[in-house]
Amino acid sequence: MASEKAGSRVWIVPDCFLPAKSTGDLKSHESNCVLNIGKKPATLRLTAYFENREPTAGFQATCPPRRTIHIRLDSLENRRGERILVGTPFALKIESSVKVVVQHTRLDTTQPALALMTTMAYAAG
Amino acid sequence: MASEKAGSRVWIVPDCFLPAKSTGDLKSHESNCVLNIGKKPATLRLTAYFENREPTAGFQATCPPRRTIHIRLDSLENRRGERILVGTPFALKIESSVKVVVQHTRLDTTQPALALMTTMAYAAG
Amino acid sequence: MASEKAGSRVWIVPDCFLPAKSTGDLKSHESNCVLNIGKKPATLRLTAYFENREPTAGFQATCPPRRTIHIRLDSLENRRGERILVGTPFALKIESSVKVVVQHTRLDTTQPALALMTTMAYAAG
Amino acid sequence: MASEKAGSRVWIVPDCFLPAKSTGDLKSHESNCVLNIGKKPATLRLTAYFENREPTAGFQATCPPRRTIHIRLDSLENRRGERILVGTPFALKIESSVKVVVQHTRLDTTQPALALMTTMAYAAG
């Protein structure tokens, strides 16, 4: 089916930010939501870019065939034990072994009540 | 008119979620908003993808010519009586018999006050 | 300059809705934001599509060269005096005499505090 | 690597607005978030378009190679000392010397609690 070949293998999200503060029952966070409608598992490599230092690479995730994964960015950790700090502007490149579709969402409860924002990631190849 | 051929027959939304909780007068929900500017009715088939189990297919809707439909995802039910559970991350593939345009929106009132997010779905063919 | 030819002449927004209720100082509304970076004025024709009745056409606006206009959808009125009702799901097609770029934004104050959502319109030709 | 050539050199954001009012700890603002995954620095020129007067050009920023910058629009100032006024609808064109990816985000605390909206900018060439 044509749609099984849909998507891209490189996705970019320039505006990432893990708010340091939360109120109420919901923790402020960001999710990278991936859908793999194909027949092969998608091996994902994530690279975080910053304003004033070298990128941090080596974050990994797997999205099985015909599954979605909603990656919590506050839970990512690479083999060197590096994580993404809260309160720091960053950007994300997602590289996949097979074509997937990526959407990026922030939930922010810094001030009472809930704010949401979302966008499809930019398909870069 | 050229614009009548606009759109796509396969659309993808990786970040879907029906919040389990609501406050105030507005119920938390998601809508799949479809516009059919053509002359033929659009028969829509929706498939929900999950993190840990097989997709649920067979959700159906119809968008008549020159009409819009705003599909409430909490109301979808297929012929086997299956529905999409609240509080569960999922992703959606929308397949249409004719070209349409699809936008996806979440309204979340989990915490007091109202949060909204929207994006065009990803056109996959 | 290449960028002066950027944009599209037909844009589509499937998810439009003018909330009937507002709280606080800000009125709930939607805006269709147009940028014309070219040298000729853009004559815009807007058509509203509904769920259960024929579209309403004939809404007009002009975006001069090198200007932006932020069209309030609650202010639109065609020559027959027709307006878009609050509390009714609709969709919008925007046709322009020259290439422009269109972004669509909703501000919702139905429940106390403020909710925002935005997306680029779908470029349809 | 193919992804290093990803992006565009002209980006457009039709809906820009710096809210005049803020509540709580967070100041209402807009950010233009740029990611440069290439090997050369990106020299950025921003032009603001308005509803009733000539555009203001000459806003500048630099995004080093393998870095992101999150440009606060309320901090922009050109060589003539011109800034973007709060409370005024405008639109933005971003031109870069090399390919980058641009996402636009508004945080609005005009009414108590927090509202967010984001979208990828429109890639115009």
mmCIF file of C-alpha atoms in Angstrom, chain D:
data_model
loop_
_atom_site.group_PDB
_atom_site.id
_atom_site.type_symbol
_atom_site.label_atom_id
_atom_site.label_comp_id
_atom_site.label_asym_id
_atom_site.label_seq_id
_atom_site.Cartn_x
_atom_site.Cartn_y
_atom_site.Cartn_z
ATOM 1 C CA MET D 1 25.048 13.663 5.182
ATOM 2 C CA ALA D 2 21.873 14.468 3.293
ATOM 3 C CA SER D 3 20.177 15.974 6.332
ATOM 4 C CA GLU D 4 22.861 18.692 6.513
ATOM 5 C CA LYS D 5 21.387 20.195 3.387
ATOM 6 C CA ALA D 6 17.900 20.182 4.857
ATOM 7 C CA GLY D 7 15.875 23.299 5.384
ATOM 8 C CA SER D 8 15.266 26.491 3.506
ATOM 9 C CA ARG D 9 16.783 29.956 3.176
ATOM 10 C CA VAL D 10 13.531 31.960 3.321
ATOM 11 C CA TRP D 11 10.853 31.451 5.976
ATOM 12 C CA ILE D 12 7.586 33.266 6.564
ATOM 13 C CA VAL D 13 5.375 33.678 9.646
ATOM 14 C CA PRO D 14 2.140 35.586 8.896
ATOM 15 C CA ASP D 15 0.766 35.688 12.456
ATOM 16 C CA CYS D 16 3.087 37.557 14.798
ATOM 17 C CA PHE D 17 1.967 39.548 17.831
ATOM 18 C CA LEU D 18 3.710 40.632 21.015
ATOM 19 C CA PRO D 19 1.006 40.792 23.719
ATOM 20 C CA ALA D 20 1.255 44.028 25.694
ATOM 21 C CA LYS D 21 0.213 42.436 28.955
ATOM 22 C CA SER D 22 1.570 39.668 31.173
ATOM 23 C CA THR D 23 0.487 38.000 34.375
ATOM 24 C CA GLY D 24 2.404 35.727 36.729
ATOM 25 C CA ASP D 25 6.120 35.017 36.422
ATOM 26 C CA LEU D 26 6.278 34.535 32.660
ATOM 27 C CA LYS D 27 6.412 37.525 30.283
ATOM 28 C CA SER D 28 4.274 37.288 27.154
ATOM 29 C CA HIS D 29 6.585 36.967 24.159
ATOM 30 C CA GLU D 30 7.277 35.400 20.790
ATOM 31 C CA SER D 31 10.333 33.421 19.748
ATOM 32 C CA ASN D 32 11.683 32.574 16.333
ATOM 33 C CA CYS D 33 13.501 29.290 16.843
ATOM 34 C CA VAL D 34 16.216 28.472 14.328
ATOM 35 C CA LEU D 35 18.233 25.282 13.915
ATOM 36 C CA ASN D 36 21.390 25.215 11.794
ATOM 37 C CA ILE D 37 22.592 21.631 11.399
ATOM 38 C CA GLY D 38 25.132 22.607 8.729
ATOM 39 C CA LYS D 39 28.841 23.441 8.929
ATOM 40 C CA LYS D 40 28.667 27.176 8.132
ATOM 41 C CA PRO D 41 27.248 29.971 10.296
ATOM 42 C CA ALA D 42 23.821 31.257 9.291
ATOM 43 C CA THR D 43 23.507 35.028 8.985
ATOM 44 C CA LEU D 44 19.834 35.869 9.448
ATOM 45 C CA ARG D 45 18.022 38.994 8.283
ATOM 46 C CA LEU D 46 14.490 39.544 9.597
ATOM 47 C CA THR D 47 11.901 41.874 8.041
ATOM 48 C CA ALA D 48 8.699 42.812 9.886
ATOM 49 C CA TYR D 49 5.558 43.557 7.831
ATOM 50 C CA PHE D 50 2.644 45.593 9.185
ATOM 51 C CA GLU D 51 -0.976 46.337 8.297
ATOM 52 C CA ASN D 52 -0.738 50.064 7.665
ATOM 53 C CA ARG D 53 2.875 51.042 7.038
ATOM 54 C CA GLU D 54 6.073 50.099 5.258
ATOM 55 C CA PRO D 55 8.000 47.045 6.467
ATOM 56 C CA THR D 56 10.839 47.434 8.955
ATOM 57 C CA ALA D 57 13.952 45.646 7.750
ATOM 58 C CA GLY D 58 17.440 45.211 9.087
ATOM 59 C CA PHE D 59 16.916 42.996 12.133
ATOM 60 C CA GLN D 60 19.886 40.627 12.319
ATOM 61 C CA ALA D 61 20.967 37.482 14.119
ATOM 62 C CA THR D 62 23.562 34.743 13.714
ATOM 63 C CA CYS D 63 23.127 31.022 14.253
ATOM 64 C CA PRO D 64 26.516 29.252 14.420
ATOM 65 C CA PRO D 65 26.980 25.832 12.806
ATOM 66 C CA ARG D 66 25.460 22.941 14.783
ATOM 67 C CA ARG D 67 23.629 25.355 17.063
ATOM 68 C CA THR D 68 20.070 26.535 17.694
ATOM 69 C CA ILE D 69 19.052 30.085 18.524
ATOM 70 C CA HIS D 70 15.724 31.064 20.002
ATOM 71 C CA ILE D 71 15.316 34.727 18.952
ATOM 72 C CA ARG D 72 13.113 36.739 21.293
ATOM 73 C CA LEU D 73 11.194 39.124 19.028
ATOM 74 C CA ASP D 74 10.752 41.638 21.847
ATOM 75 C CA SER D 75 14.538 42.032 21.963
ATOM 76 C CA LEU D 76 15.166 42.669 18.246
ATOM 77 C CA GLU D 77 16.641 46.071 17.355
ATOM 78 C CA ASN D 78 18.076 47.180 14.025
ATOM 79 C CA ARG D 79 20.918 49.653 13.395
ATOM 80 C CA ARG D 80 18.487 52.566 13.293
ATOM 81 C CA GLY D 81 17.323 51.640 16.791
ATOM 82 C CA GLU D 82 13.925 50.461 15.543
ATOM 83 C CA ARG D 83 12.109 47.773 17.533
ATOM 84 C CA ILE D 84 8.832 45.861 17.091
ATOM 85 C CA LEU D 85 6.024 47.408 19.111
ATOM 86 C CA VAL D 86 3.877 45.358 21.465
ATOM 87 C CA GLY D 87 0.139 45.087 20.764
ATOM 88 C CA THR D 88 0.550 45.379 16.974
ATOM 89 C CA PRO D 89 -0.222 42.595 14.474
ATOM 90 C CA PHE D 90 2.727 41.939 12.193
ATOM 91 C CA ALA D 91 4.263 39.247 9.999
ATOM 92 C CA LEU D 92 7.842 38.137 9.626
ATOM 93 C CA LYS D 93 10.154 37.137 6.796
ATOM 94 C CA ILE D 94 13.387 35.414 7.816
ATOM 95 C CA GLU D 95 16.198 35.190 5.244
ATOM 96 C CA SER D 96 19.264 33.093 5.948
ATOM 97 C CA SER D 97 22.651 32.837 4.232
ATOM 98 C CA VAL D 98 22.473 29.040 4.520
ATOM 99 C CA LYS D 99 19.658 26.541 4.868
ATOM 100 C CA VAL D 100 18.050 26.436 8.317
ATOM 101 C CA VAL D 101 14.749 25.299 9.847
ATOM 102 C CA VAL D 102 12.501 27.861 11.558
ATOM 103 C CA GLN D 103 9.671 27.330 14.037
ATOM 104 C CA HIS D 104 7.608 30.136 15.533
ATOM 105 C CA THR D 105 6.115 30.141 19.031
ATOM 106 C CA ARG D 106 4.000 32.555 21.073
ATOM 107 C CA LEU D 107 3.667 32.444 24.860
ATOM 108 C CA ASP D 108 0.779 34.571 26.084
ATOM 109 C CA THR D 109 0.036 35.359 29.712
ATOM 110 C CA THR D 110 -2.352 38.253 29.050
ATOM 111 C CA GLN D 111 -4.956 36.500 31.184
ATOM 112 C CA PRO D 112 -3.912 34.460 34.262
ATOM 113 C CA ALA D 113 -2.352 31.119 33.303
ATOM 114 C CA LEU D 114 -0.370 30.384 30.250
ATOM 115 C CA ALA D 115 -1.214 29.978 26.579
ATOM 116 C CA LEU D 116 1.123 28.597 23.938
ATOM 117 C CA MET D 117 0.927 28.261 20.181
ATOM 118 C CA THR D 118 3.514 27.076 17.680
ATOM 119 C CA THR D 119 3.949 26.211 14.030
ATOM 120 C CA MET D 120 6.740 25.511 11.621
ATOM 121 C CA ALA D 121 7.330 28.672 9.605
ATOM 122 C CA TYR D 122 6.397 28.472 5.900
ATOM 123 C CA ALA D 123 9.397 27.482 3.803
ATOM 124 C CA ALA D 124 9.460 29.962 0.949
ATOM 125 C CA GLY D 125 12.617 29.062 -0.978
#
